[in-house]
């Protein structure tokens, strides 16, 4: 509700995170509002009046202390709800790795992104791979694995409309997944400071319908490009 | 400069300097804990480090352990002498302890020069980086302890500030204890 | 009693001292008196706060109006931007919050509140300040060396921070880590002093539960600091070696591990936020009890929740690293521990609110600051829950939401808490009363802009704005007009807030020179510092140190008919 009013939700799990955000807002909002209400009402109610002494309460009396103890119950319950939901979403996005129908390689370096698409044969690391700079092409409604690596320092592959973020670490290849649900062109940002050009590492993700995407792959495969050049 | 009255109180039931040295040691434990914890994590993740560690000389390490332990003994004796009010003897025993530290450092210097001349420098690989860093931080503590010990001995000789003998002793035992951890981790585990 | 004999002796001694006038150098430059050292920390921290605030102004100008020249700074280049942000964060935490809340208030208050004439190790105290000053000079000097100041964020993640070819600040990086390490050493020395003083040098009669809350909090914070900073100090040495000797602790190409640094950093970094939180919470406890004329609601409750928070704080560090490449299963553990921390902190906040119940509340300037601390910190606290929920942090990590979260915690602590304490103890420190009207004007002109700076940043964060980006025009999704409006609102508010500080400085200077002379105990407060003259002389109570008969918060006690307070040192 809140997040999708601010930006589009373009992956299968974006809605889960939107929902989680709303639930947390509600569950911390209620205690916050109650606490603030009491806070302000006490300030107004107990303003100093001439000649009136304050009460003497030590905070060990059962009649007062029970209110503080009772407040723990909802907080613990809310905490448990938040943990359960958060862990669920986390499991789905980061721990679980569903079967993919295609895989892309994402390579970060100071200060650009290279994307390796599998090409017409849909297999990575073959001669027909398509490498692009700062532009990732994917098809909607297709489950992708990404293989994320970095050539120098830490970067972070962040696609806000997917609600996806993952650090890229030199010397490691990190695998994750996403499944776009709508078409369009969106931002990819780098979300880990990586030096002077950190603010200059924008890339685009272009989500196309499967036909459009197939056409793009066809046109840009190294063979097609070579043939074009030969003409 | 007169001492504040605050110094003479002991609401916690322990003389202030002794209390302070325990807190100092607490903060040092976490420093060494950080180095050693990082080392152990790496070590477990890299089986090959055992091969590098094979190049260390456990006999030299054992000898140094012996030297440090003996110096701890003389520190204990110095404390006993100070308790009896025998500042002279305490001072002499502290000098002896310092000597132990000096022997330890000489042996280390010898050991390190041989290792470095065989190409096992601090940049050779991460095992050696840890080796020199951990032992280096420890050696810095040995040097600091020796300097303070000489200062304490100077005043103790005149039968002044004898309570300091105990304090530096506690510190010195701690420095020993760190070595007791370093020795098996760097030299023996192979 | 042995104590009283010694007291007489000391009084005599002080007399004797009076004949030998201390030179200017002895008194102001190399003092041993805890109050003077506190002032050195206070004014150094104040100076650094102005620098940190000015940096915020320079980079916030660039965020809101990219490509235009910031008045008094000029064009902010990408390299400038990173150095400004990095050093803004580092300075505000290590050279403002720490020195002011722990070192300045700790030094000033601990001996006075426990009825001692000084710290137990005055020379160590002086050394601690000198090391601290050196570290401050190094961090400032780093702006003038070749390559400029370090720009790899205050978290200094390697390999960016360890390899000059990546950071392009060969000297700046080394100076940054050196300065931070020296600052840690300074606070370790200071901490030992605080802890031993509070443990050992209490006035006769002062039992554990008679210690004022702020003293407890500074001591607990010092212990927390001591037990968490070690690994990072070790890490700092490793980083220095990586930078300058060519070791490879954090270099993945040569067998090192960059994530190791993150663990060392956050194992310290998370407890550190409570290290600064606790002293502020202690200051607030002193102020709300005085101005509500109430006993603290549950003295031991506050103490136990503080200790509980401290213990738990060692178990949550990886919530900063959820998506940094740690084992994803670990995230679940850290989500649970992180959310658990809300329980003791919530209890602590509720206790403070409950303290107001049934009070007789006067809204003086210090009270306004203290109350606003509670409210603003609640916002900061609950937004931490959004981030602690691992699934949500996938999206929120490193956005402006995080930024707004921690400014809503740090700002109440470092700025609001400081102003609360400063205005409350000003009469004691300088012997004059501050102007309350100007104080309130300053309060409102600071607190309103504070909210209008950071509330918009929550919205921007939720909309996907990432941190440490010097020019959002590169990102079409982040360049809608309403977003620019919010960024501009934040920057304008900051300018208003910075200008409002002029009122504060004017108030301090004029009150110091010509304010009404402060009595010993202007707020009718119970704690011992108010029984010394304002300002207290060297030795604090030349007439003899006080003895304690009761706890610090006996306000409006029914057995006490003559007045609504009952000083700790007054015999029954
Ligand atoms: C003093 C400063 C301070 C304080 C007190 C806190 C307090 C908390 N912080 Fe914060 N935090 C920072 C300073 C601070 N933080 C900083 C500087 C960063 C960023 C560092 C960087 O990357 O540069 C950060 C980042 C940060 C992150 C990482 C975000 C990311 O980078 O992705 C997380 C995640 O868990 C987090 C969580 C919390 C939590 C759960 C608390 C809790 O302690 C809050 C507990 C308080 C409450 C919950 C409020 C009171 C309770 C109630 C009103 C009851 C209702 C509550 C419930 C029903 C749960 N913080
Ligand atoms: C204590 C901590 C603290 C404080 C107080 C502040 C204060 C402010 N911060 Fe800070 N900030 C950080 C800690 C803090 N910050 C950290 C850790 C980072 C992350 C750095 C990183 O990413 O590496 C950060 C980053 C950060 C950014 C993110 C930049 C980016 O990621 O691109 C922004 C952007 O708006 C910002 C803004 C501000 C503003 C407008 C203030 C204003 O509130 C400042 C106003 C200042 C004053 C009004 C000073 C007046 C005070 C006095 C004169 C003191 C008086 C003293 C005594 C009485 C003793 N900060
Ligand atoms: Cu790449 Cu930031
Ligand atoms: Cu944290």
Coordinates of N, CA and C and ligand atoms in Angstrom, one line a residue, chain A residues 24 27-33 35 71 74-79 82, chain C residues 93 153-155 157 265-266 269-270 272-277 309 316-323 334-335 337-343 345-347 349-350 377-390 393-394 396-399 402-403 405-411 413 467-468, ligand 1:
Chain A
X24 N 4.4 -3.9 9.2 CA 5.3 -3.3 10.2 C 4.9 -1.9 10.6
X27 N 2.1 -2.3 13.0 CA 2.4 -2.9 14.3 C 3.3 -2.0 15.1
X28 N 4.2 -1.2 14.5 CA 4.9 -0.3 15.4 C 4.2 1.0 15.5
X29 N 3.3 1.3 14.5 CA 2.6 2.5 14.6 C 1.6 2.6 15.8
X30 N 1.0 1.5 16.1 CA 0.0 1.5 17.2 C 0.7 1.8 18.5
X31 N 1.7 1.0 18.9 CA 2.4 1.3 20.2 C 3.0 2.7 20.2
X32 N 3.5 3.1 19.0 CA 4.0 4.5 19.0 C 3.0 5.5 19.2
X33 N 1.8 5.4 18.6 CA 0.7 6.4 18.8 C 0.3 6.3 20.3
X35 N 2.0 5.4 22.9 CA 3.0 6.0 23.7 C 3.0 7.5 23.6
X71 N 2.3 -3.9 29.0 CA 2.6 -3.4 27.7 C 3.6 -4.3 27.0
X74 N 1.7 -7.0 24.2 CA 1.5 -6.7 22.8 C 2.8 -6.5 22.1
X75 N 3.8 -6.0 22.7 CA 5.0 -5.7 22.0 C 5.7 -7.1 21.6
X76 N 5.7 -8.0 22.5 CA 6.3 -9.3 22.2 C 5.5 -10.0 21.1
X77 N 4.1 -9.9 21.2 CA 3.3 -10.5 20.2 C 3.6 -9.8 18.8
X78 N 3.7 -8.5 18.8 CA 4.0 -7.8 17.5 C 5.3 -8.2 17.0
X79 N 6.3 -8.3 17.9 CA 7.6 -8.7 17.5 C 7.6 -10.1 16.8
X82 N 6.1 -9.8 13.4 CA 7.1 -9.2 12.4 C 8.2 -10.2 12.1
Chain C
X93 N 30.0 11.2 15.0 CA 30.0 10.1 16.0 C 31.2 10.1 16.9
X153 N 33.1 6.2 3.0 CA 32.1 6.1 4.0 C 32.7 5.8 5.4
X154 N 31.9 6.1 6.5 CA 32.4 6.0 7.8 C 32.6 4.5 8.2
X155 N 32.0 3.6 7.4 CA 32.1 2.2 7.7 C 33.4 1.7 7.0
X157 N 34.5 0.2 4.3 CA 34.6 -1.2 3.8 C 35.8 -1.4 2.9
X265 N 33.9 -4.4 12.3 CA 33.4 -3.0 12.4 C 32.0 -3.1 13.1
X266 N 31.1 -3.9 12.7 CA 29.8 -3.9 13.3 C 29.7 -4.5 14.6
X269 N 30.3 -1.5 16.0 CA 29.4 -0.4 15.5 C 28.1 -0.5 16.1
X270 N 27.5 -1.7 16.3 CA 26.2 -1.7 16.9 C 26.2 -1.3 18.4
X272 N 28.2 0.5 19.8 CA 28.6 1.9 19.8 C 27.3 2.8 19.8
X273 N 26.3 2.4 19.1 CA 25.1 3.3 19.1 C 24.5 3.3 20.5
X274 N 24.6 2.2 21.3 CA 24.1 2.3 22.6 C 25.1 3.0 23.6
X275 N 26.3 2.9 23.2 CA 27.3 3.6 24.0 C 27.0 5.1 24.0
X276 N 26.5 5.7 22.9 CA 26.2 7.1 22.9 C 24.7 7.3 23.4
X277 N 23.9 6.2 23.2 CA 22.5 6.4 23.7 C 22.4 6.5 25.2
X309 N 20.0 -4.1 27.4 CA 20.3 -3.6 26.1 C 21.7 -3.8 25.8
X316 N 23.7 -8.5 17.8 CA 22.8 -8.1 16.7 C 23.6 -7.6 15.5
X317 N 24.9 -7.5 15.6 CA 25.7 -6.7 14.6 C 25.4 -7.0 13.2
X318 N 25.1 -8.3 12.8 CA 25.0 -8.6 11.4 C 23.7 -8.0 10.8
X319 N 22.9 -7.3 11.5 CA 21.7 -6.8 10.9 C 22.1 -5.6 9.9
X320 N 23.4 -5.2 10.0 CA 23.9 -4.3 9.0 C 24.4 -5.0 7.8
X321 N 24.5 -6.3 7.8 CA 25.1 -7.0 6.7 C 24.2 -8.0 6.1
X322 N 22.9 -7.9 6.3 CA 21.9 -8.9 5.8 C 22.2 -9.2 4.4
X323 N 22.4 -8.2 3.5 CA 22.6 -8.5 2.1 C 24.0 -8.3 1.7
X334 N 19.8 -13.1 13.3 CA 20.0 -11.7 13.7 C 18.7 -10.9 13.6
X335 N 17.7 -11.3 12.9 CA 16.4 -10.7 12.9 C 15.8 -10.8 14.3
X337 N 17.3 -11.5 17.2 CA 18.0 -10.8 18.3 C 17.7 -9.3 18.2
X338 N 17.7 -8.8 16.9 CA 17.4 -7.4 16.7 C 16.1 -6.9 17.2
X339 N 15.1 -7.7 16.9 CA 13.7 -7.3 17.4 C 13.6 -7.5 18.9
X340 N 14.3 -8.4 19.5 CA 14.3 -8.6 20.9 C 14.7 -7.3 21.6
X341 N 15.7 -6.6 21.0 CA 16.2 -5.4 21.7 C 15.1 -4.3 21.8
X342 N 14.1 -4.4 21.1 CA 13.0 -3.4 21.2 C 12.4 -3.6 22.6
X343 N 12.5 -4.8 23.2 CA 11.8 -5.0 24.5 C 12.4 -4.1 25.6
X345 N 14.4 -1.6 25.4 CA 14.3 -0.1 25.1 C 12.9 0.4 25.2
X346 N 11.9 -0.4 24.8 CA 10.6 0.1 25.0 C 10.3 0.3 26.5
X347 N 10.7 -0.7 27.3 CA 10.5 -0.6 28.7 C 11.1 0.7 29.3
X349 N 11.7 3.5 27.7 CA 11.0 4.6 27.2 C 9.7 4.8 28.0
X350 N 9.0 3.6 28.2 CA 7.7 3.7 29.0 C 8.0 4.2 30.4
X377 N 13.3 10.2 19.8 CA 13.9 9.0 19.8 C 13.0 7.8 19.5
X378 N 11.7 8.0 20.0 CA 10.7 6.9 19.7 C 10.6 6.7 18.2
X379 N 10.6 7.8 17.5 CA 10.5 7.7 16.0 C 11.7 7.0 15.5
X380 N 12.9 7.4 16.0 CA 14.1 6.7 15.5 C 14.0 5.2 15.8
X381 N 13.6 4.9 17.1 CA 13.5 3.5 17.5 C 12.6 2.7 16.7
X382 N 11.4 3.1 16.5 CA 10.4 2.2 15.8 C 10.9 2.1 14.3
X383 N 11.5 3.1 13.7 CA 11.9 2.9 12.3 C 13.1 1.9 12.2
X384 N 13.8 1.6 13.4 CA 14.8 0.6 13.4 C 14.2 -0.8 13.2
X385 N 12.9 -0.9 13.6 CA 12.2 -2.2 13.5 C 12.0 -2.6 12.0
X386 N 11.7 -1.6 11.2 CA 11.6 -1.8 9.7 C 12.9 -2.4 9.2
X387 N 14.0 -1.9 9.7 CA 15.3 -2.4 9.1 C 15.7 -3.7 9.7
X388 N 15.3 -3.9 11.0 CA 15.7 -5.2 11.6 C 14.9 -6.4 11.0
X389 N 13.8 -6.1 10.4 CA 13.1 -7.2 9.7 C 13.8 -7.5 8.4
X390 N 14.5 -8.7 8.4 CA 15.4 -9.0 7.3 C 14.7 -8.8 5.9
X393 N 14.5 -5.4 4.9 CA 15.8 -4.7 4.8 C 16.4 -5.0 3.4
X394 N 15.9 -6.0 2.7 CA 16.4 -6.2 1.4 C 16.1 -5.0 0.6
X396 N 15.1 -1.9 2.0 CA 15.5 -0.7 2.7 C 17.0 -0.4 2.8
X397 N 17.8 -1.5 2.8 CA 19.2 -1.3 3.1 C 19.8 -0.2 2.2
X398 N 20.6 0.6 2.9 CA 21.3 1.7 2.2 C 20.4 2.7 1.4
X399 N 19.2 2.8 1.9 CA 18.4 3.9 1.3 C 18.3 5.0 2.3
X402 N 17.2 4.3 6.0 CA 18.2 4.0 7.0 C 18.7 5.3 7.5
X403 N 19.0 6.2 6.6 CA 19.6 7.5 6.9 C 18.7 8.2 7.9
X405 N 16.3 6.9 9.7 CA 16.3 6.2 11.0 C 17.4 6.6 11.9
X406 N 18.6 6.6 11.4 CA 19.7 6.8 12.4 C 19.9 8.3 12.7
X407 N 19.4 9.2 11.8 CA 19.5 10.6 12.3 C 18.4 10.8 13.4
X408 N 17.3 10.1 13.3 CA 16.3 10.2 14.3 C 16.7 9.6 15.6
X409 N 17.8 8.8 15.6 CA 18.3 8.3 16.9 C 19.5 9.1 17.3
X410 N 20.4 9.3 16.3 CA 21.7 10.0 16.7 C 21.4 11.5 17.0
X411 N 20.6 12.1 16.2 CA 20.4 13.6 16.5 C 19.8 13.8 17.8
X413 N 20.2 12.0 20.4 CA 21.3 11.7 21.3 C 22.3 12.8 21.3
X467 N 21.7 6.0 -0.5 CA 22.6 6.9 0.2 C 23.8 7.2 -0.7
X468 N 24.5 8.2 -0.3 CA 25.9 8.5 -0.8 C 25.9 8.7 -2.3
Ligands
LIG1 C1 22.3 5.8 18.5 C2 22.0 5.4 17.4 C3 21.1 4.2 17.0 C4 20.1 3.5 17.8 C5 19.7 3.8 19.2 C6 19.6 2.5 16.9 C7 18.6 1.6 17.3 C8 18.2 0.6 16.5 N1 18.6 0.3 15.2 FE1 19.8 1.4 14.1 N2 21.3 2.3 13.0 C9 22.1 3.4 13.5 C10 22.0 4.0 14.7 C11 21.1 3.6 15.7 N3 20.2 2.6 15.7 C12 23.0 3.8 12.5 C13 24.1 4.9 12.6 C14 22.8 3.0 11.4 C15 23.4 3.0 10.0 C16 24.8 2.7 9.9 C17 25.3 2.9 8.5 O1 25.0 2.0 7.7 O2 25.9 3.9 8.2 C18 21.7 2.1 11.8 C19 21.2 1.1 11.0 C20 20.4 0.1 11.4 C21 20.1 -1.1 10.7 C22 20.8 -1.5 9.4 C23 20.0 -1.0 8.2 C24 20.7 -1.2 6.9 O3 21.8 -0.7 6.7 O4 20.2 -1.9 6.1 C25 19.2 -1.8 11.4 C26 18.7 -3.1 11.0 O5 18.3 -3.9 11.8 C27 18.9 -1.0 12.6 C28 18.0 -1.4 13.6 C29 17.9 -0.8 14.8 C30 17.0 -1.2 15.9 C31 16.1 -2.4 15.8 C32 17.2 -0.4 16.9 C33 16.6 -0.5 18.3 O6 17.5 -0.3 19.3 C34 15.5 0.5 18.5 C35 14.6 0.1 19.7 C36 13.6 1.1 20.0 C37 12.3 1.0 19.8 C38 11.7 -0.1 19.1 C39 11.3 2.1 20.2 C40 10.6 2.0 21.5 C41 9.6 0.9 21.4 C42 8.3 1.1 21.3 C43 7.6 2.5 21.0 C44 7.4 0.0 21.3 C45 6.9 -0.4 20.0 C46 7.8 -1.4 19.3 C47 7.5 -2.6 18.8 C48 6.1 -3.1 18.7 C49 8.6 -3.4 18.2 N4 19.6 0.1 12.6

